[in-house]
Each structure stands twice: as C-alpha cells, then as structure tokens.
XYZ file of C-alpha atoms in Angstrom:
445
model
C 234.357 29.347 153.214
C 230.741 29.578 152.812
C 228.850 29.823 156.346
C 226.358 27.241 157.591
C 223.718 28.178 160.374
C 222.260 25.295 162.770
C 219.222 26.243 164.542
C 219.577 23.425 167.365
C 222.007 21.837 169.563
C 221.217 18.398 170.412
C 222.666 15.232 168.532
C 221.545 16.083 164.825
C 222.826 19.232 165.109
C 226.325 18.331 166.964
C 226.684 16.201 164.341
C 226.237 18.136 161.416
C 228.448 21.092 163.419
C 231.060 18.036 163.642
C 231.229 16.633 159.748
C 230.711 21.133 158.735
C 233.621 21.809 160.632
C 235.678 19.052 158.879
C 234.783 20.343 155.740
C 235.856 24.025 156.824
C 232.904 25.621 156.538
C 231.964 28.784 159.090
C 229.274 26.480 161.123
C 227.324 28.895 163.968
C 224.953 26.613 166.202
C 222.306 28.211 168.131
C 220.838 25.837 170.905
C 218.546 27.449 173.529
C 219.490 25.357 176.336
C 222.256 26.009 178.982
C 225.255 24.098 177.529
C 224.759 20.365 178.795
C 228.392 19.795 179.870
C 227.619 21.908 183.022
C 224.354 20.149 183.350
C 224.282 16.935 185.971
C 222.638 14.098 183.928
C 219.203 14.704 183.240
C 216.601 12.211 185.077
C 212.542 11.410 184.473
C 212.906 12.777 180.440
C 215.054 10.284 178.696
C 216.053 6.712 177.940
C 218.895 5.392 176.560
C 220.419 5.441 172.682
C 220.285 2.219 170.635
C 223.025 3.031 167.982
C 223.452 0.494 165.141
C 224.946 0.597 161.398
C 223.659 4.105 160.399
C 224.744 5.783 163.414
C 228.002 4.085 163.629
C 229.006 4.924 160.256
C 228.187 8.328 160.624
C 230.126 8.146 164.003
C 233.319 6.645 162.073
C 233.183 9.698 159.850
C 233.179 12.013 162.266
C 236.088 10.352 163.790
C 234.872 9.220 167.414
C 233.117 5.908 167.035
C 235.575 4.302 169.016
C 235.295 7.109 172.152
C 231.413 5.882 171.483
C 231.790 2.210 171.702
C 233.931 2.830 174.856
C 231.306 4.571 176.448
C 228.384 2.720 175.453
C 227.982 -0.723 175.860
C 226.973 -3.446 172.596
C 224.309 -5.007 173.032
C 223.476 -8.559 171.473
C 221.316 -10.862 173.597
C 217.870 -9.790 175.272
C 216.114 -11.356 177.616
C 212.390 -11.142 177.773
C 210.040 -11.947 181.279
C 206.577 -12.162 181.594
C 204.870 -12.913 184.993
C 206.200 -14.743 187.376
C 208.070 -17.064 184.479
C 211.688 -17.201 184.276
C 213.406 -14.505 181.956
C 213.749 -16.312 178.042
C 217.596 -15.889 176.529
C 216.964 -14.893 173.131
C 219.899 -13.479 170.362
C 218.479 -10.216 168.103
C 218.302 -11.368 164.408
C 221.442 -10.176 163.450
C 222.519 -9.029 159.723
C 225.623 -10.841 159.949
C 228.146 -12.192 163.067
C 229.804 -8.845 163.823
C 226.766 -6.978 164.657
C 225.280 -5.429 167.711
C 222.994 -2.204 168.832
C 225.171 0.139 170.973
C 223.434 1.735 173.877
C 224.498 4.981 174.852
C 223.597 8.290 177.291
C 221.734 10.543 175.114
C 223.304 13.552 177.177
C 227.042 11.939 177.175
C 226.960 11.058 173.707
C 226.055 14.914 173.040
C 228.498 16.478 175.083
C 231.533 14.743 173.308
C 229.500 15.963 170.191
C 229.831 19.165 171.322
C 233.774 19.072 172.429
C 234.301 17.605 169.056
C 232.803 20.281 167.041
C 234.445 22.904 168.953
C 237.485 21.221 168.234
C 237.448 22.672 165.245
C 238.004 27.051 165.129
C 235.235 27.470 163.016
C 232.856 25.971 164.678
C 230.997 28.247 167.609
C 228.112 26.630 169.611
C 225.879 30.083 171.330
C 224.172 28.579 173.828
C 221.045 30.136 175.018
C 220.112 31.206 172.273
C 217.087 30.139 170.902
C 216.372 30.274 166.626
C 212.918 30.591 166.363
C 211.787 31.485 163.310
C 212.709 32.174 159.353
C 211.987 34.719 157.859
C 210.768 34.292 153.917
C 211.327 37.903 152.753
C 214.733 38.901 153.990
C 216.017 35.058 153.740
C 217.403 35.184 157.613
C 217.296 33.180 160.552
C 215.825 35.514 163.429
C 217.221 34.510 166.728
C 215.913 35.524 170.762
C 219.409 36.429 172.574
C 219.120 35.631 176.501
C 217.625 39.465 177.289
C 214.976 38.602 175.202
C 216.015 40.045 172.076
C 215.584 39.556 168.402
C 218.416 39.124 166.511
C 218.426 38.350 162.702
C 221.533 35.921 161.129
C 222.617 35.108 157.693
C 223.556 31.776 156.360
C 225.027 30.352 153.034
C 223.448 27.179 154.557
C 220.638 26.704 157.261
C 219.631 23.433 158.574
C 217.645 23.315 160.987
C 217.716 20.503 163.578
C 215.575 22.180 166.952
C 213.263 18.858 167.465
C 210.262 17.533 167.037
C 208.038 20.962 168.110
C 210.616 22.943 165.814
C 209.490 26.955 166.256
C 211.293 27.194 162.606
C 208.758 24.333 161.135
C 206.223 25.709 162.301
C 207.466 29.357 160.713
C 207.230 27.291 157.315
C 203.558 25.802 157.584
C 202.327 28.508 155.174
C 205.219 27.459 152.883
C 202.913 26.385 149.112
C 202.322 22.831 149.055
C 204.045 22.055 152.291
C 202.093 19.356 154.392
C 202.589 18.246 157.752
C 201.454 15.967 159.909
C 202.019 14.868 163.735
C 200.107 12.545 166.238
C 201.014 11.290 169.367
C 200.926 7.462 170.604
C 199.238 5.741 173.503
C 201.673 4.652 174.971
C 204.126 7.245 176.897
C 207.062 6.938 179.171
C 209.135 7.149 182.808
C 213.073 7.332 182.613
C 214.219 5.751 186.332
C 217.378 5.557 185.315
C 219.734 5.512 189.086
C 222.938 4.779 190.197
C 223.366 1.460 191.526
C 225.480 -0.521 193.388
C 225.373 -4.422 192.751
C 223.586 -5.928 190.042
C 224.906 -9.196 189.923
C 220.991 -10.006 188.974
C 221.939 -8.004 185.836
C 224.790 -8.224 183.573
C 226.473 -6.290 181.274
C 225.318 -6.613 177.736
C 221.960 -7.830 177.741
C 218.573 -5.730 176.983
C 216.331 -6.961 180.007
C 212.530 -6.893 179.316
C 209.324 -7.098 181.325
C 205.666 -7.105 180.067
C 202.370 -7.155 181.676
C 199.282 -6.127 180.245
C 199.464 -2.597 178.840
C 202.299 -2.417 180.680
C 206.481 -2.689 178.725
C 209.297 -2.580 181.710
C 213.312 -1.898 179.955
C 216.686 -2.505 181.945
C 220.011 -1.954 180.339
C 223.167 -1.520 182.970
C 225.845 0.767 181.942
C 229.590 1.065 182.041
C 229.419 4.079 185.085
C 227.448 2.153 186.741
C 223.758 3.387 186.445
C 221.053 1.111 185.196
C 218.487 2.789 182.704
C 214.892 1.809 183.415
C 212.709 2.619 181.338
C 208.903 2.438 181.606
C 206.475 2.058 178.471
C 202.516 1.887 179.396
C 199.414 3.251 178.103
C 198.203 6.431 179.637
C 195.269 5.008 181.576
C 197.610 2.441 182.937
C 199.796 5.127 184.749
C 196.494 7.008 185.528
C 195.323 3.719 187.138
C 198.163 2.433 188.476
C 200.851 5.300 189.438
C 198.385 8.547 189.757
C 200.147 9.089 193.363
C 203.597 8.191 194.431
C 202.431 5.696 196.938
C 200.511 4.080 194.016
C 203.814 3.930 191.972
C 205.695 1.815 194.486
C 203.165 -1.076 194.946
C 202.845 -0.888 191.064
C 206.789 -2.028 191.328
C 206.298 -4.099 193.842
C 203.984 -6.279 192.609
C 204.730 -6.258 188.741
C 208.177 -5.389 188.788
C 209.865 -6.934 192.199
C 213.369 -7.730 190.693
C 214.123 -3.802 189.449
C 211.760 -2.657 192.298
C 214.845 -4.396 195.085
C 217.441 -3.049 193.088
C 215.926 0.691 192.494
C 214.528 0.800 195.978
C 211.242 2.631 196.718
C 212.900 5.894 197.470
C 213.999 6.320 193.822
C 210.731 4.953 192.546
C 208.552 7.654 194.781
C 210.797 10.613 194.665
C 210.657 10.039 190.608
C 207.028 9.889 190.173
C 206.712 12.748 192.938
C 208.823 14.852 190.843
C 207.847 13.606 186.664
C 204.886 12.872 185.001
C 205.048 10.436 181.745
C 206.350 11.565 178.642
C 203.954 11.740 175.470
C 205.742 10.113 172.192
C 205.114 11.905 168.803
C 205.378 11.174 165.173
C 206.232 13.460 162.673
C 206.142 13.936 158.821
C 206.701 16.221 156.079
C 206.151 16.395 152.763
C 209.132 17.645 152.016
C 212.699 18.894 154.131
C 214.279 21.164 151.474
C 212.915 24.692 151.190
C 214.027 28.015 149.211
C 217.247 26.641 147.667
C 219.057 27.554 151.132
C 216.819 24.984 154.158
C 216.951 22.109 154.917
C 214.774 20.464 157.560
C 216.355 17.403 159.411
C 216.462 15.142 162.208
C 213.075 14.943 164.317
C 212.255 18.517 162.703
C 211.908 16.963 159.691
C 210.543 13.289 160.831
C 210.688 12.362 164.453
C 209.682 8.865 165.337
C 208.586 6.629 167.504
C 211.311 4.914 169.894
C 210.002 1.147 169.093
C 212.565 0.230 166.715
C 215.463 2.359 167.723
C 215.222 4.371 164.020
C 215.065 8.060 165.000
C 218.467 8.700 165.933
C 220.062 6.306 164.038
C 217.939 8.322 160.982
C 218.596 11.777 162.187
C 222.472 10.541 162.549
C 222.125 9.398 158.347
C 220.636 12.617 157.732
C 224.015 14.384 158.047
C 225.430 11.961 156.471
C 223.201 11.622 153.664
C 224.022 15.328 153.068
C 227.645 14.796 153.510
C 227.402 12.779 150.439
C 225.962 14.764 148.071
C 227.840 17.568 149.081
C 230.560 15.779 147.675
C 228.727 15.397 144.439
C 227.563 18.799 143.757
C 230.164 20.806 145.170
C 230.382 23.953 147.611
C 228.722 26.251 144.535
C 225.894 23.450 143.594
C 223.965 24.888 147.122
C 220.367 24.649 145.077
C 221.210 21.655 143.784
C 221.993 20.004 147.241
C 219.205 21.241 149.190
C 216.912 19.872 145.998
C 218.480 16.462 145.801
C 218.771 16.298 149.593
C 214.600 16.851 150.094
C 214.283 14.793 147.277
C 216.492 11.664 148.508
C 215.631 11.686 152.513
C 211.665 12.862 152.455
C 210.362 9.533 151.084
C 213.063 7.772 152.250
C 212.239 8.612 156.254
C 208.430 9.194 155.756
C 208.948 4.911 155.037
C 210.690 4.350 157.841
C 208.300 6.476 159.402
C 204.981 4.152 158.455
C 207.949 1.485 159.418
C 207.662 2.703 163.140
C 203.943 3.039 163.203
C 202.883 -0.068 162.194
C 206.021 -1.689 164.749
C 204.070 0.283 167.684
C 200.952 -1.353 166.283
C 202.044 -4.774 166.675
C 203.480 -4.069 170.067
C 200.082 -2.597 171.703
C 198.646 -5.684 170.610
C 201.617 -7.806 172.307
C 201.113 -5.628 175.328
C 197.641 -7.076 175.414
C 197.933 -10.600 175.229
C 201.778 -10.391 176.885
C 201.078 -14.368 177.270
C 200.682 -15.048 173.578
C 203.985 -14.161 172.909
C 205.933 -16.977 174.774
C 205.516 -20.675 175.239
C 206.112 -22.991 173.313
C 204.708 -21.805 170.368
C 206.849 -18.699 170.488
C 209.859 -21.015 171.144
C 208.775 -22.562 167.635
C 208.015 -19.448 165.767
C 210.669 -17.659 167.428
C 212.924 -20.761 165.485
C 211.501 -20.125 162.190
C 211.625 -16.602 162.541
C 215.738 -17.007 163.122
C 215.725 -18.970 160.026
C 213.461 -16.744 157.364
C 215.673 -14.211 158.582
C 218.811 -15.784 156.775
C 217.136 -15.873 153.558
C 214.507 -12.729 153.550
C 215.610 -10.033 156.549
C 213.610 -8.357 158.690
C 212.176 -4.764 158.504
C 213.714 -4.185 161.552
C 217.294 -6.846 160.777
C 217.643 -4.449 157.212
C 217.017 -1.522 159.485
C 219.542 -1.681 162.389
C 222.256 -3.399 160.821
C 222.479 -1.822 157.319
C 222.363 1.050 155.103
C 219.709 0.157 153.259
C 217.546 2.374 151.973
C 214.063 2.634 154.333
C 212.173 2.798 151.289
C 213.854 -0.310 149.488
C 213.938 -2.110 152.829
C 209.727 -1.217 152.621
C 209.937 -2.632 148.850
C 212.171 -6.032 149.810
C 210.060 -6.611 152.873
C 206.324 -6.496 150.350
C 208.047 -9.319 148.387
C 208.833 -11.338 151.178
C 205.624 -10.940 152.501
C 204.214 -12.220 149.153
C 206.757 -15.079 148.893
C 205.521 -16.498 152.774
C 202.290 -16.304 151.807
C 202.468 -17.746 148.480
C 204.455 -20.900 150.373
C 201.129 -20.814 153.166
C 198.897 -21.315 150.265
C 200.586 -24.056 149.012
C 200.693 -25.714 152.627
C 197.063 -25.417 152.798
C 196.444 -26.762 149.176
C 198.730 -29.485 149.711
C 196.737 -30.335 153.399
C 193.519 -29.970 151.588
C 194.718 -32.337 149.434
C 195.870 -34.787 151.856
C 192.700 -34.543 153.363
C 190.504 -34.866 150.660
C 192.193 -38.112 149.511
C 191.835 -39.518 152.970
C 188.462 -38.788 152.578
C 188.083 -40.225 149.471
C 190.350 -43.663 151.126
C 187.679 -43.759 153.444
C 184.323 -43.607 151.612
C 185.863 -46.638 148.957
C 186.256 -48.884 152.534
C-alpha cells in the first residue's frame, strides 16, 4: 500500500490519519508537541469548537460522530445580553428542523481522534517530532527529532497540517507562482474556562453572549460541569481595562457581574496574571497543491477568523473532499489527486476566508454600537430575517448546516442581495408615487 506523511497531529492531521488509516495506507504523523492524552486540559489559549454539518459529516465518515455528540453540547438557541437589560432568547437560523451546532472542547476531541487513528495498526504517531521543511530537490520531508537531530523521510503523499504558522508552508514560499498572504484582526481573545459547582443561572444547550462597546463575552455550559468563557475584545480595550490582574477583576465586576459571580475573582486574577490576549490570524494561499505529491490543508492552507465558526468545519471538510477525490482517481492517480484537490479547494476556501473577514468587519461595527443590535427595531429586523431565511438562507446558515460549496454560497448570496435591493427599490418607488399623489391631491384642493 502507498504511504502518507502527515506534518502536524492536531485536528486536521488526526482526521486525515483516521481516513487514510481506514483505507489501509501506511500513515506516519509527525507532531512537535507531546501526546495530548497525557496532558491536563489547556487553559487560556483556546475556546470551544463549533462543529456544524461539514465537520459532523466528516466525523460520521470516520465512525465516531455518535461518541462526539455524547461528549459535546448541541446548540439551537442563544441568549444575547446588552448592558443592564435582560437577555434576549433567540433561535439559531437553521436550514432544517433537526439542525444544531455542536460545541466541544478542542483537546478532548483531539484525544478521541488520535485514539481512533491509532486503532489502525498501519497508523503511527511520532510525538515530539517537528516537520520543519520540504526539500524540493530530494522530494523528502525534513523532521527534527526530540534530541535536535535532523532526519529525512519519504512518502508517496505528504499532507501539511501544521497550522496557521506552518513551517512547511514557509519553506515553499520560493516556489514559482505561489502567492501567500496573512493578516491579523484587531480583536484578540482570552479563555477563562473553569470547572464549576453550580450554574443554575446558566443552562446546558444555550449559547450566552454579553456585548459591551468593543467587547463580546461568550459562555457555554459543558457536559462535564465545566464552563467555557471566551472574552473577545479589541486590543486597545484589553490594554485599557485588563493591563493588570487587578484591573481585570474590576472590569469583570463592572461589566459581567453574573459571570464574575460564577467563575470568581481568584480565577480571573490567575488567568490574567498568567496569560496574555491571543491574536487571531487570517491566511490565504493561491494554491494548495505542489510537486504532484504535497498538499496544504487546514489552517496551513486557510486559517480563518473564528466569528462564523467555519475554521474547524472547513478543515475537517478538507479531509473529506480529499477522500472523495481519491475514490475517483484511485491510488495510482496521486498526481491527478493533488491537482484536482488544489483546483477544487483553493477557490472555495478563499471564498470562505473572505466571508469570514466580511463577518468580522460587521462584528466590529456592532461591537462599537451594541445598543443598535437590540430593541424594538432589532425584533422587527430579526422577525423579517427569519422569514427571509426560509427563501434566502444566509451565508452563515448555508455554511453551517450544509455542504454547499463556499463559492456557490457566495453566488447565491449575491443573487439574494440583488433581489432584496430590487424589492427595496420597488418599495421606494411605490412610496414616492404615493407621496406624489398625496401632494397632487392636496394642491388640487
């Protein structure tokens, strides 16, 4: 059987290991970190994954979807809080009745995927081994061992899944006609997840959010009696309000009293004394396939902003799309596999990247004017949005609850926008005509 080398043993790397392991390939995964199954859950640097239809279809293909659903929490509703007002309960705009977003801890899912991958005897994980470079001349992968020595390894197919700051991708930057871009958004995040004794104020299965000027706080209750709390804020807000642990405590006391009462002063003080706000990066590549044997996948190919929850979903779908193309081309068509995958996936993921950035721009506007998102006007707008979603599902709805290609979602959204603009123009013309007729009637009198 052919062999596949996977650089990076995170979520996308582990999903690929499961899928290729099931197909009988000889799989070797190189991961720079230690085995996560021996580590405590990380704090301060991550937030829950939001798995939609794309990710769940991939997990179903692997055969662990039911186990993942039991670990996670299905979300169909959200409660938005503004300043001192009561929270507003809303249903997510679903594509069909049975849809939901599954929230789950990243590290727990990673452990389950590694366990599943290693259930195949042909899959090997080499923890503490960092893939550092692809040598174009000898067509081999360079790997740094735990003792610092360099080894070269060879495989029929190489999958680069080593994240947004991929070292393998960096070694490809001199490749002709390969364009790469990255940009950071102005919003950072802090994770304040904590075990909890009593959360009677918050319920399982609801996405809670609090909006203040320049700030969004999100809270989710997990099945294991932990509370995931993620603070998203402009870096200037962090600098002005959370420059010291003491200031951070006061900031939570003033603006997020309910969350403060649940997680406590000690945890807030500890988190902000030990961790700094994490930056969020967006990455795009002009192509994902190289040398007829190497593919960039997941964040290494298309790191996305997290505000529409498509990063992990898109990465998981990368793996499924690759398997679907492999079924068509067969093991003897690796050259065709790499070319087809790059052609299909590059444009789609860049489209999603663009959608995520547009969503971020809108989010920043809403964060600066949080009051504008609520009140009677918002209720009317929300009601209209739900009605329109039946005929014209939003970009988020289609992305989250279907496997519609991202490029097709963009096309449909553009058509819907044109239709809505034509409706607005028609109403405007009708109003002008009515006003003109009223003026004429008044002038005739």
